[in-house]
Coordinates of C-alpha atoms in Angstrom, one line a residue:
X216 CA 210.6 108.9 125.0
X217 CA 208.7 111.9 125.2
X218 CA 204.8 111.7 126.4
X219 CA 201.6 113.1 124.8
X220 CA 199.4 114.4 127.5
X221 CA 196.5 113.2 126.6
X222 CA 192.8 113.8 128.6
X223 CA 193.3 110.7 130.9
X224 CA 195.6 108.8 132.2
X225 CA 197.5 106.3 130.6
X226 CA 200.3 104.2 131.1
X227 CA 203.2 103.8 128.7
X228 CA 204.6 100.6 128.6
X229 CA 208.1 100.0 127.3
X230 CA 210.2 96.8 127.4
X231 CA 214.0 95.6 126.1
X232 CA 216.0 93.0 125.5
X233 CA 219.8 93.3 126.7
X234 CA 220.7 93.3 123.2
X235 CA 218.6 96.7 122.9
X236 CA 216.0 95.8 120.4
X237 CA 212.5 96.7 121.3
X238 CA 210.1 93.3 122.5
X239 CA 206.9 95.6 123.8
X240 CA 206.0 99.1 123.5
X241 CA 201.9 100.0 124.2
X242 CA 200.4 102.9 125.9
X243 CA 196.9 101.7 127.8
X244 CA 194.5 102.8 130.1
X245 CA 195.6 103.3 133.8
X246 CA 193.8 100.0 134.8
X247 CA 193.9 96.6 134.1
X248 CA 196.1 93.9 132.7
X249 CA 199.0 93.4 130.5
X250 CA 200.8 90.5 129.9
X251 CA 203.5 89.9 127.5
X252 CA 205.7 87.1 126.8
X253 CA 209.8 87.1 125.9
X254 CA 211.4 85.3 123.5
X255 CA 214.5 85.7 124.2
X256 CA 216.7 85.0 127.1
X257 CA 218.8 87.3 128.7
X258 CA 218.2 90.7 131.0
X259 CA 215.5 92.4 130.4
X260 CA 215.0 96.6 130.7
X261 CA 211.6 97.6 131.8
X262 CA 210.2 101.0 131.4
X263 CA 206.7 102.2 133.2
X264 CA 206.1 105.9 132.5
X265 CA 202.4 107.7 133.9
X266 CA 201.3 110.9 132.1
X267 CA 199.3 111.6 134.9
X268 CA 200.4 114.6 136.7
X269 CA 197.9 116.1 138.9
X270 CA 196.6 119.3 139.4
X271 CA 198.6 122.8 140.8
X272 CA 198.5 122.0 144.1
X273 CA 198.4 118.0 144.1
X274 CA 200.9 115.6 143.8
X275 CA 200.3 112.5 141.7
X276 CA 200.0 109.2 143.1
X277 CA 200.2 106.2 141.5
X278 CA 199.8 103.0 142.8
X279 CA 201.0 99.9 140.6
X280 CA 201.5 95.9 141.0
X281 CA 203.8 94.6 139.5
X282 CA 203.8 90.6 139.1
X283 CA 207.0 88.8 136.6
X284 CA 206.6 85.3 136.0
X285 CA 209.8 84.0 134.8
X286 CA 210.5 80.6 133.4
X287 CA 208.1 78.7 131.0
X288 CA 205.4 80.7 129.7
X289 CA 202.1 80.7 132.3
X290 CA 198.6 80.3 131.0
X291 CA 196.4 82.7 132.2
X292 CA 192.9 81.2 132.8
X293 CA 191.2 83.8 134.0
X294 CA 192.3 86.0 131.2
X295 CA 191.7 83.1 128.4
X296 CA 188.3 83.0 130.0
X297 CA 187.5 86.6 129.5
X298 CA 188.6 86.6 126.7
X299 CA 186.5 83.8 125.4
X300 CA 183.3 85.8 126.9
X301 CA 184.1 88.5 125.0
X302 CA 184.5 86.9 121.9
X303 CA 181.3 84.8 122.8
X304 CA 179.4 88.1 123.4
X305 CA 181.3 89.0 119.9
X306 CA 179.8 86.2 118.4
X307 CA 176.0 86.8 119.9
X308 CA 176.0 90.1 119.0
X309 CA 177.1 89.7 115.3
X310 CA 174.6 86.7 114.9
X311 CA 171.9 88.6 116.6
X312 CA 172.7 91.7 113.8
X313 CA 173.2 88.7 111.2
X314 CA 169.3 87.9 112.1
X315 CA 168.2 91.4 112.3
X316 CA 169.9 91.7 108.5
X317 CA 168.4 88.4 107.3
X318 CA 164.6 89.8 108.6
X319 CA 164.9 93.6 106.9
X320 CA 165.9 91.3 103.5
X321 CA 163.0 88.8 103.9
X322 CA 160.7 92.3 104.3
X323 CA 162.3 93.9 101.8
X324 CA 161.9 90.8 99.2
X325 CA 157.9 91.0 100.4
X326 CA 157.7 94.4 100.0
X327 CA 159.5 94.4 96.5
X328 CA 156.8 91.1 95.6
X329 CA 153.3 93.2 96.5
X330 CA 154.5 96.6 94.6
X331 CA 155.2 94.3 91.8
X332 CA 152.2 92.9 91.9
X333 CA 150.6 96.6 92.4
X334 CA 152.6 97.1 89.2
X335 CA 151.5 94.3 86.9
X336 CA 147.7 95.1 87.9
X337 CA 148.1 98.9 87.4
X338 CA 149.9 97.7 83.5
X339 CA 147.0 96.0 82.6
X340 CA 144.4 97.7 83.8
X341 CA 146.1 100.7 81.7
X342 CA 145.7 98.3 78.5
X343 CA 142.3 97.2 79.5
X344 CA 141.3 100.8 79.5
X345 CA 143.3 102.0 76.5
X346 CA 141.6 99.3 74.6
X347 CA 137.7 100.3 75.7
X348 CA 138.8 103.4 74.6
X349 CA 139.5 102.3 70.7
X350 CA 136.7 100.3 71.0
X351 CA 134.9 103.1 71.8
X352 CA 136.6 105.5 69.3
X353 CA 135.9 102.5 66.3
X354 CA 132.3 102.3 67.9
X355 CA 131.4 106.0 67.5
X356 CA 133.6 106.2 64.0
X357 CA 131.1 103.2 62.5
X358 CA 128.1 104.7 64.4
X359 CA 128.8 108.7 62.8
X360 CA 129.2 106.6 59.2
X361 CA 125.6 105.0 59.5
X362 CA 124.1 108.0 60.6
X363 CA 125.9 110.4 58.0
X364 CA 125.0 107.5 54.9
X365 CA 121.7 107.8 56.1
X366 CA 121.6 111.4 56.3
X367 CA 122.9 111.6 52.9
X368 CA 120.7 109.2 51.6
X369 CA 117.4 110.9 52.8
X370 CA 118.6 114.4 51.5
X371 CA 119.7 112.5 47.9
X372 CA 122.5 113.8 47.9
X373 CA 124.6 110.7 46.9

């Protein structure tokens, strides 16, 4: 299989069963675990290729442990708890985010309640004042009729 050099160094992981069909192949990070489990009995063909290959005058080291468990499948406490951290931290995280959602929402909802408020008020105040200003307008219209009847009466001109 040919390897992609990539900036660091991974480990390419490839595994077979006798019968030559493919069980695991990953590529990871140079350190820590990997654990897979066979379901199928029979030699196995393991494959662990480094990309790693040092600089011009260096010559790369690697330095692996390699630990087979064969028989009934092993449970891996350590790993299971780990795992179960990680999800737990998940879990805190997403409900801490969940909360941090749920707050902008409520403060959005108040926000969204005053400017409507704001709104309403500012609607009928513009009514108020539109209708003082025909009240006005009919005010000054019956007040110019009086005083040009009047006018008009006094000059006898009706």
């Amino acid at each position: 299989l040919p390897l992609t050099l990539l900036p660091f160094p991974t480990l390419r992981t490839n595994q077979e069963v006798e019968s030559g069909e493919k069980v695991v192949n990953t590529r990871g990070m140079p350190k820590g675990k990997f654990t897979f489990t066979s379901h199928e009995a029979g030699d196995h063909t393991i494959c662990l290729r480094s990309n790693y290959t040092g600089g011009w005058f260096s010559t790369p080291q690697v330095r692996m442990h390699l630990d087979i468990a064969v028989g009934e499948a092993k449970v891996d406490e350590e790993g299971e708890r780990e795992h179960v951290k990680d999800l737990s931290a998940k879990v805190r995280e997403l409900n801490n985010r969940l909360a941090d959602i749920r707050r902008e929402q409520q403060f959005q909802r108040e926000r969204e309640q005053e400017f409507r408020i704001l709104s309403e008020k500012t609607n009928s105040r513009a009514v108020y004042w539109s209708l003082l200003q025909i009240l006005v307008l009919v005010g000054t219209c019956v007040w110019q009729l009086r005083h040009l009847k009047g006018f008009f009466e006094s000059k006898k001109l009706r």
